[in-house]
Amino acid sequence: MELRHLRYFVAVADEGSVSGAARTRLHTAQPSLSRQLKDLERELGVELFDRRVRGVVLTRPGRLFLGHVRQVLKQLDDAIDVVRNAPMTIRVGIIPGLETFVLPEFRRLAREIAGEVDIEVTSAPSTALIQYLKDGNLDLAFARPSVTDLDLHFEPIDRHRISVFLQAGHPLALRPELTFSDLVGHTYVAVNQRVAPFLRGEIDTWGQQRGLALSPTHVAGDIASTFSLIMATDGFSLMPDYAERLMPATLTMRPLVDGPAPLMLAIAYRPLLLSPVQSLVSTVASSWQRA
């Protein structure tokens, strides 16, 4: 028994005629419709219609069956309406620490373009987000651009300068800005290479260009633990400037003179996928640039 059998049965019952239902409601040939009804009756093991010269009349089993079939079809139609009218769900990945600065604007643009949308957020390092995106577990990611991932599109939306974070009472905090040489010899709290490879890469390159690499005294797993280690060791750390909006009141930030190259932030997505979600993602990415 297939769904079409049920719809054919209801149509014939309502019309009281196989030919009338075939012509006005189902737009199919009468012989084909008759065969479909016979198949349904054969499977049920009962006759649903009393076939007469001037049409058909429901038998007692047919009347009982009709009531249940109407309920089934209504439930199915209701389920289809729910699915079609449900908000679009977008799976978004984002680098830890950027959630409160990026997601409100993304939500605003998405709703402006597509109406009500549901957003599922995954917070992870940039390299992990890119892999999730390639594996199909995310629809887009706010991540650092990677020149090696040619199957992804990166739409640049922001740049984050790398600055010095240290305690407000640290001797270096007396200076309005700092240089590489100012940092040498002080306790350095670095973010784990695995967690922030793009950040560490720019810092290491910056140090090597000056003939001396900064060697971490302590390694932190994320922004929060970096702040904790700065306070516990009276050291300093190098992080993107947006971390200033997350740091405790006892810490301060100082810019670097001729510091490392700023970190690019981009909306990453798979441009070759054709779906309503991907269409929305690419539109949001383009709209972000114009905003």
PDB file of C-alpha atoms in Angstrom:
ATOM      1  CA  MET A   1       0.000   0.000   0.000  1.00  0.00           C
ATOM      2  CA  GLU A   2       1.349   3.385  -0.979  1.00  0.00           C
ATOM      3  CA  LEU A   3       0.299   6.912  -0.101  1.00  0.00           C
ATOM      4  CA  ARG A   4      -1.135   7.477  -3.568  1.00  0.00           C
ATOM      5  CA  HIS A   5      -3.570   4.607  -3.011  1.00  0.00           C
ATOM      6  CA  LEU A   6      -5.024   6.427  -0.013  1.00  0.00           C
ATOM      7  CA  ARG A   7      -5.333   9.729  -1.869  1.00  0.00           C
ATOM      8  CA  TYR A   8      -6.983   7.985  -4.829  1.00  0.00           C
ATOM      9  CA  PHE A   9      -9.441   6.263  -2.488  1.00  0.00           C
ATOM     10  CA  VAL A  10     -10.478   9.552  -0.825  1.00  0.00           C
ATOM     11  CA  ALA A  11     -10.853  11.310  -4.172  1.00  0.00           C
ATOM     12  CA  VAL A  12     -13.169   8.603  -5.553  1.00  0.00           C
ATOM     13  CA  ALA A  13     -15.148   8.487  -2.296  1.00  0.00           C
ATOM     14  CA  ASP A  14     -15.667  12.264  -2.409  1.00  0.00           C
ATOM     15  CA  GLU A  15     -16.626  12.312  -6.083  1.00  0.00           C
ATOM     16  CA  GLY A  16     -18.791   9.170  -5.971  1.00  0.00           C
ATOM     17  CA  SER A  17     -17.383   8.320  -9.394  1.00  0.00           C
ATOM     18  CA  VAL A  18     -14.155   6.764 -10.652  1.00  0.00           C
ATOM     19  CA  SER A  19     -14.331   8.618 -13.954  1.00  0.00           C
ATOM     20  CA  GLY A  20     -15.187  11.906 -12.245  1.00  0.00           C
ATOM     21  CA  ALA A  21     -12.267  11.626  -9.785  1.00  0.00           C
ATOM     22  CA  ALA A  22      -9.884  10.647 -12.599  1.00  0.00           C
ATOM     23  CA  ARG A  23     -10.950  13.586 -14.734  1.00  0.00           C
ATOM     24  CA  THR A  24     -11.413  16.487 -12.260  1.00  0.00           C
ATOM     25  CA  ARG A  25      -9.225  15.727  -9.247  1.00  0.00           C
ATOM     26  CA  LEU A  26      -6.499  13.267 -10.121  1.00  0.00           C
ATOM     27  CA  HIS A  27      -5.917  14.051 -13.805  1.00  0.00           C
ATOM     28  CA  THR A  28      -5.200  10.447 -14.638  1.00  0.00           C
ATOM     29  CA  ALA A  29      -6.735   7.800 -16.879  1.00  0.00           C
ATOM     30  CA  GLN A  30      -9.831   5.998 -15.553  1.00  0.00           C
ATOM     31  CA  PRO A  31      -8.528   2.449 -16.269  1.00  0.00           C
ATOM     32  CA  SER A  32      -5.348   3.161 -14.334  1.00  0.00           C
ATOM     33  CA  LEU A  33      -7.298   4.563 -11.380  1.00  0.00           C
ATOM     34  CA  SER A  34      -9.607   1.524 -11.375  1.00  0.00           C
ATOM     35  CA  ARG A  35      -6.580  -0.787 -11.218  1.00  0.00           C
ATOM     36  CA  GLN A  36      -5.123   1.183  -8.300  1.00  0.00           C
ATOM     37  CA  LEU A  37      -8.376   0.863  -6.348  1.00  0.00           C
ATOM     38  CA  LYS A  38      -8.557  -2.865  -7.063  1.00  0.00           C
ATOM     39  CA  ASP A  39      -4.968  -3.247  -5.806  1.00  0.00           C
ATOM     40  CA  LEU A  40      -5.915  -1.448  -2.583  1.00  0.00           C
ATOM     41  CA  GLU A  41      -8.986  -3.631  -2.033  1.00  0.00           C
ATOM     42  CA  ARG A  42      -6.970  -6.765  -2.754  1.00  0.00           C
ATOM     43  CA  GLU A  43      -4.378  -5.797  -0.160  1.00  0.00           C
ATOM     44  CA  LEU A  44      -7.036  -4.958   2.445  1.00  0.00           C
ATOM     45  CA  GLY A  45      -9.050  -8.062   1.674  1.00  0.00           C
ATOM     46  CA  VAL A  46     -12.349  -6.156   1.510  1.00  0.00           C
ATOM     47  CA  GLU A  47     -14.401  -4.306  -1.078  1.00  0.00           C
ATOM     48  CA  LEU A  48     -14.397  -0.570  -0.399  1.00  0.00           C
ATOM     49  CA  PHE A  49     -16.893   0.401  -3.104  1.00  0.00           C
ATOM     50  CA  ASP A  50     -20.188  -0.922  -4.389  1.00  0.00           C
ATOM     51  CA  ARG A  51     -19.780  -0.289  -8.111  1.00  0.00           C
ATOM     52  CA  ARG A  52     -22.987   0.746  -9.850  1.00  0.00           C
ATOM     53  CA  VAL A  53     -23.997   1.953 -13.317  1.00  0.00           C
ATOM     54  CA  ARG A  54     -24.034   5.600 -12.257  1.00  0.00           C
ATOM     55  CA  GLY A  55     -20.989   5.694 -10.040  1.00  0.00           C
ATOM     56  CA  VAL A  56     -19.768   4.085  -6.830  1.00  0.00           C
ATOM     57  CA  VAL A  57     -21.024   3.959  -3.249  1.00  0.00           C
ATOM     58  CA  LEU A  58     -18.897   3.212  -0.186  1.00  0.00           C
ATOM     59  CA  THR A  59     -19.467  -0.145   1.453  1.00  0.00           C
ATOM     60  CA  ARG A  60     -19.570  -0.384   5.248  1.00  0.00           C
ATOM     61  CA  PRO A  61     -15.826  -1.283   5.399  1.00  0.00           C
ATOM     62  CA  GLY A  62     -15.221   1.562   2.960  1.00  0.00           C
ATOM     63  CA  ARG A  63     -16.958   4.082   5.261  1.00  0.00           C
ATOM     64  CA  LEU A  64     -14.936   2.896   8.245  1.00  0.00           C
ATOM     65  CA  PHE A  65     -11.698   3.011   6.261  1.00  0.00           C
ATOM     66  CA  LEU A  66     -12.447   6.505   4.923  1.00  0.00           C
ATOM     67  CA  GLY A  67     -12.592   8.070   8.395  1.00  0.00           C
ATOM     68  CA  HIS A  68      -9.211   6.670   9.365  1.00  0.00           C
ATOM     69  CA  VAL A  69      -7.627   7.534   6.029  1.00  0.00           C
ATOM     70  CA  ARG A  70      -8.751  11.160   6.319  1.00  0.00           C
ATOM     71  CA  GLN A  71      -7.039  11.372   9.736  1.00  0.00           C
ATOM     72  CA  VAL A  72      -3.844   9.850   8.352  1.00  0.00           C
ATOM     73  CA  LEU A  73      -3.727  12.235   5.388  1.00  0.00           C
ATOM     74  CA  LYS A  74      -4.468  15.255   7.593  1.00  0.00           C
ATOM     75  CA  GLN A  75      -1.653  14.320   9.966  1.00  0.00           C
ATOM     76  CA  LEU A  76       0.663  13.907   7.012  1.00  0.00           C
ATOM     77  CA  ASP A  77      -0.334  17.276   5.533  1.00  0.00           C
ATOM     78  CA  ASP A  78       0.140  18.921   8.936  1.00  0.00           C
ATOM     79  CA  ALA A  79       3.599  17.379   9.234  1.00  0.00           C
ATOM     80  CA  ILE A  80       4.527  18.653   5.765  1.00  0.00           C
ATOM     81  CA  ASP A  81       3.374  22.168   6.694  1.00  0.00           C
ATOM     82  CA  VAL A  82       5.448  22.077   9.886  1.00  0.00           C
ATOM     83  CA  VAL A  83       8.577  21.027   7.995  1.00  0.00           C
ATOM     84  CA  ARG A  84       8.105  23.549   5.209  1.00  0.00           C
ATOM     85  CA  ASN A  85       7.422  26.424   7.607  1.00  0.00           C
ATOM     86  CA  ALA A  86      10.043  25.515  10.193  1.00  0.00           C
ATOM     87  CA  PRO A  87      12.879  28.035  10.637  1.00  0.00           C
ATOM     88  CA  MET A  88      16.018  27.303   8.642  1.00  0.00           C
ATOM     89  CA  THR A  89      18.777  25.845  10.820  1.00  0.00           C
ATOM     90  CA  ILE A  90      22.333  27.079  10.224  1.00  0.00           C
ATOM     91  CA  ARG A  91      25.290  25.329  11.845  1.00  0.00           C
ATOM     92  CA  VAL A  92      27.878  27.989  12.649  1.00  0.00           C
ATOM     93  CA  GLY A  93      31.427  27.508  13.869  1.00  0.00           C
ATOM     94  CA  ILE A  94      33.390  30.263  15.564  1.00  0.00           C
ATOM     95  CA  ILE A  95      36.776  30.832  17.167  1.00  0.00           C
ATOM     96  CA  PRO A  96      36.489  30.963  21.007  1.00  0.00           C
ATOM     97  CA  GLY A  97      36.257  34.515  22.317  1.00  0.00           C
ATOM     98  CA  LEU A  98      34.494  35.951  19.263  1.00  0.00           C
ATOM     99  CA  GLU A  99      30.985  34.694  20.001  1.00  0.00           C
ATOM    100  CA  THR A 100      29.563  37.869  21.545  1.00  0.00           C
ATOM    101  CA  PHE A 101      31.111  40.121  18.909  1.00  0.00           C
ATOM    102  CA  VAL A 102      30.267  38.214  15.737  1.00  0.00           C
ATOM    103  CA  LEU A 103      27.102  36.180  16.329  1.00  0.00           C
ATOM    104  CA  PRO A 104      24.689  39.097  16.968  1.00  0.00           C
ATOM    105  CA  GLU A 105      25.593  40.651  13.616  1.00  0.00           C
ATOM    106  CA  PHE A 106      25.355  37.290  11.851  1.00  0.00           C
ATOM    107  CA  ARG A 107      21.937  36.636  13.386  1.00  0.00           C
ATOM    108  CA  ARG A 108      20.744  40.094  12.334  1.00  0.00           C
ATOM    109  CA  LEU A 109      21.852  39.641   8.722  1.00  0.00           C
ATOM    110  CA  ALA A 110      20.492  36.087   8.481  1.00  0.00           C
ATOM    111  CA  ARG A 111      17.052  37.116   9.751  1.00  0.00           C
ATOM    112  CA  GLU A 112      17.031  40.177   7.527  1.00  0.00           C
ATOM    113  CA  ILE A 113      17.602  37.969   4.498  1.00  0.00           C
ATOM    114  CA  ALA A 114      15.669  34.790   5.354  1.00  0.00           C
ATOM    115  CA  GLY A 115      13.323  35.640   8.228  1.00  0.00           C
ATOM    116  CA  GLU A 116      13.305  33.418  11.288  1.00  0.00           C
ATOM    117  CA  VAL A 117      16.366  31.148  11.475  1.00  0.00           C
ATOM    118  CA  ASP A 118      17.755  28.769  14.094  1.00  0.00           C
ATOM    119  CA  ILE A 119      21.495  28.950  14.733  1.00  0.00           C
ATOM    120  CA  GLU A 120      23.512  26.072  16.178  1.00  0.00           C
ATOM    121  CA  VAL A 121      26.954  27.210  17.385  1.00  0.00           C
ATOM    122  CA  THR A 122      30.184  25.228  17.699  1.00  0.00           C
ATOM    123  CA  SER A 123      33.140  26.964  19.355  1.00  0.00           C
ATOM    124  CA  ALA A 124      36.528  25.489  18.446  1.00  0.00           C
ATOM    125  CA  PRO A 125      40.013  26.429  17.171  1.00  0.00           C
ATOM    126  CA  SER A 126      40.187  27.591  13.574  1.00  0.00           C
ATOM    127  CA  THR A 127      41.859  24.439  12.256  1.00  0.00           C
ATOM    128  CA  ALA A 128      39.128  22.271  13.803  1.00  0.00           C
ATOM    129  CA  LEU A 129      36.376  24.486  12.386  1.00  0.00           C
ATOM    130  CA  ILE A 130      37.801  24.199   8.893  1.00  0.00           C
ATOM    131  CA  GLN A 131      37.875  20.407   9.181  1.00  0.00           C
ATOM    132  CA  TYR A 132      34.278  20.335  10.500  1.00  0.00           C
ATOM    133  CA  LEU A 133      33.271  22.459   7.521  1.00  0.00           C
ATOM    134  CA  LYS A 134      35.005  20.161   5.039  1.00  0.00           C
ATOM    135  CA  ASP A 135      33.392  17.109   6.669  1.00  0.00           C
ATOM    136  CA  GLY A 136      29.925  18.640   6.282  1.00  0.00           C
ATOM    137  CA  ASN A 137      29.353  19.143  10.020  1.00  0.00           C
ATOM    138  CA  LEU A 138      29.099  22.948   9.698  1.00  0.00           C
ATOM    139  CA  ASP A 139      27.438  25.241   7.169  1.00  0.00           C
ATOM    140  CA  LEU A 140      29.888  28.079   7.729  1.00  0.00           C
ATOM    141  CA  ALA A 141      32.669  29.071  10.094  1.00  0.00           C
ATOM    142  CA  PHE A 142      34.197  32.300  11.333  1.00  0.00           C
ATOM    143  CA  ALA A 143      37.802  31.209  10.989  1.00  0.00           C
ATOM    144  CA  ARG A 144      41.281  32.206   9.882  1.00  0.00           C
ATOM    145  CA  PRO A 145      41.756  31.887   6.092  1.00  0.00           C
ATOM    146  CA  SER A 146      43.786  28.893   4.949  1.00  0.00           C
ATOM    147  CA  VAL A 147      45.434  29.050   1.528  1.00  0.00           C
ATOM    148  CA  THR A 148      45.699  25.252   1.412  1.00  0.00           C
ATOM    149  CA  ASP A 149      41.950  24.622   1.548  1.00  0.00           C
ATOM    150  CA  LEU A 150      41.048  25.363  -2.066  1.00  0.00           C
ATOM    151  CA  ASP A 151      37.635  23.681  -1.827  1.00  0.00           C
ATOM    152  CA  LEU A 152      36.474  26.330   0.651  1.00  0.00           C
ATOM    153  CA  HIS A 153      35.688  29.983   0.061  1.00  0.00           C
ATOM    154  CA  PHE A 154      36.945  32.559   2.571  1.00  0.00           C
ATOM    155  CA  GLU A 155      35.199  35.935   2.645  1.00  0.00           C
ATOM    156  CA  PRO A 156      37.396  38.329   4.739  1.00  0.00           C
ATOM    157  CA  ILE A 157      35.362  40.382   7.205  1.00  0.00           C
ATOM    158  CA  ASP A 158      37.823  41.689   9.829  1.00  0.00           C
ATOM    159  CA  ARG A 159      41.445  42.001  10.919  1.00  0.00           C
ATOM    160  CA  HIS A 160      42.695  41.574  14.504  1.00  0.00           C
ATOM    161  CA  ARG A 161      45.903  43.244  15.624  1.00  0.00           C
ATOM    162  CA  ILE A 162      48.118  41.292  18.026  1.00  0.00           C
ATOM    163  CA  SER A 163      48.757  43.208  21.248  1.00  0.00           C
ATOM    164  CA  VAL A 164      50.421  42.727  24.638  1.00  0.00           C
ATOM    165  CA  PHE A 165      48.308  41.706  27.633  1.00  0.00           C
ATOM    166  CA  LEU A 166      49.739  42.060  31.123  1.00  0.00           C
ATOM    167  CA  GLN A 167      48.835  43.083  34.652  1.00  0.00           C
ATOM    168  CA  ALA A 168      48.053  46.752  35.169  1.00  0.00           C
ATOM    169  CA  GLY A 169      50.855  46.912  37.793  1.00  0.00           C
ATOM    170  CA  HIS A 170      53.506  45.360  35.518  1.00  0.00           C
ATOM    171  CA  PRO A 171      56.498  47.673  34.852  1.00  0.00           C
ATOM    172  CA  LEU A 172      55.872  47.460  31.095  1.00  0.00           C
ATOM    173  CA  ALA A 173      52.326  48.745  31.614  1.00  0.00           C
ATOM    174  CA  LEU A 174      53.763  52.202  32.351  1.00  0.00           C
ATOM    175  CA  ARG A 175      54.612  52.584  28.669  1.00  0.00           C
ATOM    176  CA  PRO A 176      51.883  53.588  26.163  1.00  0.00           C
ATOM    177  CA  GLU A 177      53.225  51.140  23.561  1.00  0.00           C
ATOM    178  CA  LEU A 178      55.790  48.361  23.455  1.00  0.00           C
ATOM    179  CA  THR A 179      58.404  46.918  21.107  1.00  0.00           C
ATOM    180  CA  PHE A 180      59.802  43.433  20.644  1.00  0.00           C
ATOM    181  CA  SER A 181      62.917  44.258  22.657  1.00  0.00           C
ATOM    182  CA  ASP A 182      60.789  45.445  25.595  1.00  0.00           C
ATOM    183  CA  LEU A 183      59.357  41.925  25.935  1.00  0.00           C
ATOM    184  CA  VAL A 184      62.634  39.996  25.925  1.00  0.00           C
ATOM    185  CA  GLY A 185      63.501  38.673  29.387  1.00  0.00           C
ATOM    186  CA  HIS A 186      59.967  38.887  30.785  1.00  0.00           C
ATOM    187  CA  THR A 187      57.751  35.905  31.587  1.00  0.00           C
ATOM    188  CA  TYR A 188      55.887  34.965  28.412  1.00  0.00           C
ATOM    189  CA  VAL A 189      52.523  33.164  28.572  1.00  0.00           C
ATOM    190  CA  ALA A 190      51.737  31.715  25.145  1.00  0.00           C
ATOM    191  CA  VAL A 191      48.522  30.218  23.825  1.00  0.00           C
ATOM    192  CA  ASN A 192      48.899  26.555  22.880  1.00  0.00           C
ATOM    193  CA  GLN A 193      50.136  26.050  19.304  1.00  0.00           C
ATOM    194  CA  ARG A 194      47.468  23.417  18.684  1.00  0.00           C
ATOM    195  CA  VAL A 195      44.692  25.766  19.814  1.00  0.00           C
ATOM    196  CA  ALA A 196      45.900  28.896  18.007  1.00  0.00           C
ATOM    197  CA  PRO A 197      48.307  27.893  15.198  1.00  0.00           C
ATOM    198  CA  PHE A 198      47.688  31.058  13.149  1.00  0.00           C
ATOM    199  CA  LEU A 199      48.373  33.327  16.139  1.00  0.00           C
ATOM    200  CA  ARG A 200      51.523  31.459  17.160  1.00  0.00           C
ATOM    201  CA  GLY A 201      52.719  31.350  13.563  1.00  0.00           C
ATOM    202  CA  GLU A 202      52.560  35.152  13.180  1.00  0.00           C
ATOM    203  CA  ILE A 203      54.241  35.705  16.560  1.00  0.00           C
ATOM    204  CA  ASP A 204      57.058  33.238  15.812  1.00  0.00           C
ATOM    205  CA  THR A 205      57.634  34.786  12.377  1.00  0.00           C
ATOM    206  CA  TRP A 206      57.698  38.246  13.934  1.00  0.00           C
ATOM    207  CA  GLY A 207      60.300  37.175  16.492  1.00  0.00           C
ATOM    208  CA  GLN A 208      62.480  35.393  13.937  1.00  0.00           C
ATOM    209  CA  GLN A 209      62.547  38.498  11.749  1.00  0.00           C
ATOM    210  CA  ARG A 210      64.148  40.296  14.677  1.00  0.00           C
ATOM    211  CA  GLY A 211      66.734  37.604  15.173  1.00  0.00           C
ATOM    212  CA  LEU A 212      65.340  36.230  18.418  1.00  0.00           C
ATOM    213  CA  ALA A 213      62.364  33.995  19.041  1.00  0.00           C
ATOM    214  CA  LEU A 214      60.152  34.486  22.087  1.00  0.00           C
ATOM    215  CA  SER A 215      60.278  31.292  24.150  1.00  0.00           C
ATOM    216  CA  PRO A 216      57.116  30.649  26.183  1.00  0.00           C
ATOM    217  CA  THR A 217      57.605  30.223  29.916  1.00  0.00           C
ATOM    218  CA  HIS A 218      54.021  28.965  30.286  1.00  0.00           C
ATOM    219  CA  VAL A 219      51.486  27.634  27.774  1.00  0.00           C
ATOM    220  CA  ALA A 220      47.740  28.206  28.163  1.00  0.00           C
ATOM    221  CA  GLY A 221      44.882  26.296  26.565  1.00  0.00           C
ATOM    222  CA  ASP A 222      42.529  29.204  25.857  1.00  0.00           C
ATOM    223  CA  ILE A 223      41.928  32.902  26.484  1.00  0.00           C
ATOM    224  CA  ALA A 224      40.550  32.419  30.005  1.00  0.00           C
ATOM    225  CA  SER A 225      43.495  30.286  31.150  1.00  0.00           C
ATOM    226  CA  THR A 226      45.891  32.758  29.516  1.00  0.00           C
ATOM    227  CA  PHE A 227      44.460  35.544  31.680  1.00  0.00           C
ATOM    228  CA  SER A 228      44.760  33.336  34.773  1.00  0.00           C
ATOM    229  CA  LEU A 229      48.422  32.563  34.066  1.00  0.00           C
ATOM    230  CA  ILE A 230      49.215  36.243  33.424  1.00  0.00           C
ATOM    231  CA  MET A 231      47.828  37.104  36.852  1.00  0.00           C
ATOM    232  CA  ALA A 232      49.504  34.115  38.553  1.00  0.00           C
ATOM    233  CA  THR A 233      52.973  34.651  37.039  1.00  0.00           C
ATOM    234  CA  ASP A 234      53.027  38.441  36.495  1.00  0.00           C
ATOM    235  CA  GLY A 235      53.910  37.675  32.898  1.00  0.00           C
ATOM    236  CA  PHE A 236      52.613  38.922  29.559  1.00  0.00           C
ATOM    237  CA  SER A 237      50.887  37.342  26.590  1.00  0.00           C
ATOM    238  CA  LEU A 238      50.374  38.215  22.940  1.00  0.00           C
ATOM    239  CA  MET A 239      46.786  37.864  21.756  1.00  0.00           C
ATOM    240  CA  PRO A 240      44.362  39.447  19.270  1.00  0.00           C
ATOM    241  CA  ASP A 241      43.093  42.838  20.400  1.00  0.00           C
ATOM    242  CA  TYR A 242      39.475  41.658  20.684  1.00  0.00           C
ATOM    243  CA  ALA A 243      40.518  39.781  23.850  1.00  0.00           C
ATOM    244  CA  GLU A 244      40.622  43.190  25.591  1.00  0.00           C
ATOM    245  CA  ARG A 245      36.825  43.062  25.841  1.00  0.00           C
ATOM    246  CA  LEU A 246      37.077  39.768  27.755  1.00  0.00           C
ATOM    247  CA  MET A 247      39.974  40.459  30.118  1.00  0.00           C
ATOM    248  CA  PRO A 248      39.604  41.014  33.891  1.00  0.00           C
ATOM    249  CA  ALA A 249      39.823  44.558  35.274  1.00  0.00           C
ATOM    250  CA  THR A 250      43.261  43.838  36.789  1.00  0.00           C
ATOM    251  CA  LEU A 251      44.806  43.381  33.339  1.00  0.00           C
ATOM    252  CA  THR A 252      45.580  45.914  30.637  1.00  0.00           C
ATOM    253  CA  MET A 253      46.512  45.862  26.948  1.00  0.00           C
ATOM    254  CA  ARG A 254      49.324  47.695  25.181  1.00  0.00           C
ATOM    255  CA  PRO A 255      49.847  47.966  21.403  1.00  0.00           C
ATOM    256  CA  LEU A 256      53.018  46.721  19.741  1.00  0.00           C
ATOM    257  CA  VAL A 257      55.152  49.014  17.590  1.00  0.00           C
ATOM    258  CA  ASP A 258      55.684  47.256  14.256  1.00  0.00           C
ATOM    259  CA  GLY A 259      54.006  44.175  15.744  1.00  0.00           C
ATOM    260  CA  PRO A 260      53.120  40.854  14.088  1.00  0.00           C
ATOM    261  CA  ALA A 261      50.907  40.892  11.028  1.00  0.00           C
ATOM    262  CA  PRO A 262      47.212  41.256  11.954  1.00  0.00           C
ATOM    263  CA  LEU A 263      45.156  38.076  11.916  1.00  0.00           C
ATOM    264  CA  MET A 264      42.504  37.909   9.222  1.00  0.00           C
ATOM    265  CA  LEU A 265      39.008  36.711  10.143  1.00  0.00           C
ATOM    266  CA  ALA A 266      36.835  35.328   7.362  1.00  0.00           C
ATOM    267  CA  ILE A 267      33.506  33.648   6.804  1.00  0.00           C
ATOM    268  CA  ALA A 268      34.410  30.226   5.424  1.00  0.00           C
ATOM    269  CA  TYR A 269      31.930  28.064   3.529  1.00  0.00           C
ATOM    270  CA  ARG A 270      31.678  25.483   0.738  1.00  0.00           C
ATOM    271  CA  PRO A 271      30.682  27.447  -2.383  1.00  0.00           C
ATOM    272  CA  LEU A 272      29.829  24.490  -4.619  1.00  0.00           C
ATOM    273  CA  LEU A 273      26.950  23.159  -2.502  1.00  0.00           C
ATOM    274  CA  LEU A 274      23.497  24.058  -3.816  1.00  0.00           C
ATOM    275  CA  SER A 275      21.005  24.302  -0.948  1.00  0.00           C
ATOM    276  CA  PRO A 276      18.864  27.002   0.700  1.00  0.00           C
ATOM    277  CA  VAL A 277      21.265  27.114   3.650  1.00  0.00           C
ATOM    278  CA  GLN A 278      24.346  27.542   1.470  1.00  0.00           C
ATOM    279  CA  SER A 279      22.570  30.193  -0.577  1.00  0.00           C
ATOM    280  CA  LEU A 280      21.826  32.096   2.636  1.00  0.00           C
ATOM    281  CA  VAL A 281      25.409  31.663   3.849  1.00  0.00           C
ATOM    282  CA  SER A 282      26.910  33.123   0.676  1.00  0.00           C
ATOM    283  CA  THR A 283      24.420  36.012   0.751  1.00  0.00           C
ATOM    284  CA  VAL A 284      25.261  36.791   4.383  1.00  0.00           C
ATOM    285  CA  ALA A 285      28.971  36.718   3.571  1.00  0.00           C
ATOM    286  CA  SER A 286      28.497  39.222   0.744  1.00  0.00           C
ATOM    287  CA  SER A 287      26.192  41.405   2.843  1.00  0.00           C
ATOM    288  CA  TRP A 288      28.727  41.489   5.696  1.00  0.00           C
ATOM    289  CA  GLN A 289      31.258  43.166   3.428  1.00  0.00           C
ATOM    290  CA  ARG A 290      28.778  45.896   2.523  1.00  0.00           C
ATOM    291  CA  ALA A 291      27.575  46.465   6.100  1.00  0.00           C
TER     292      ALA A 291
END
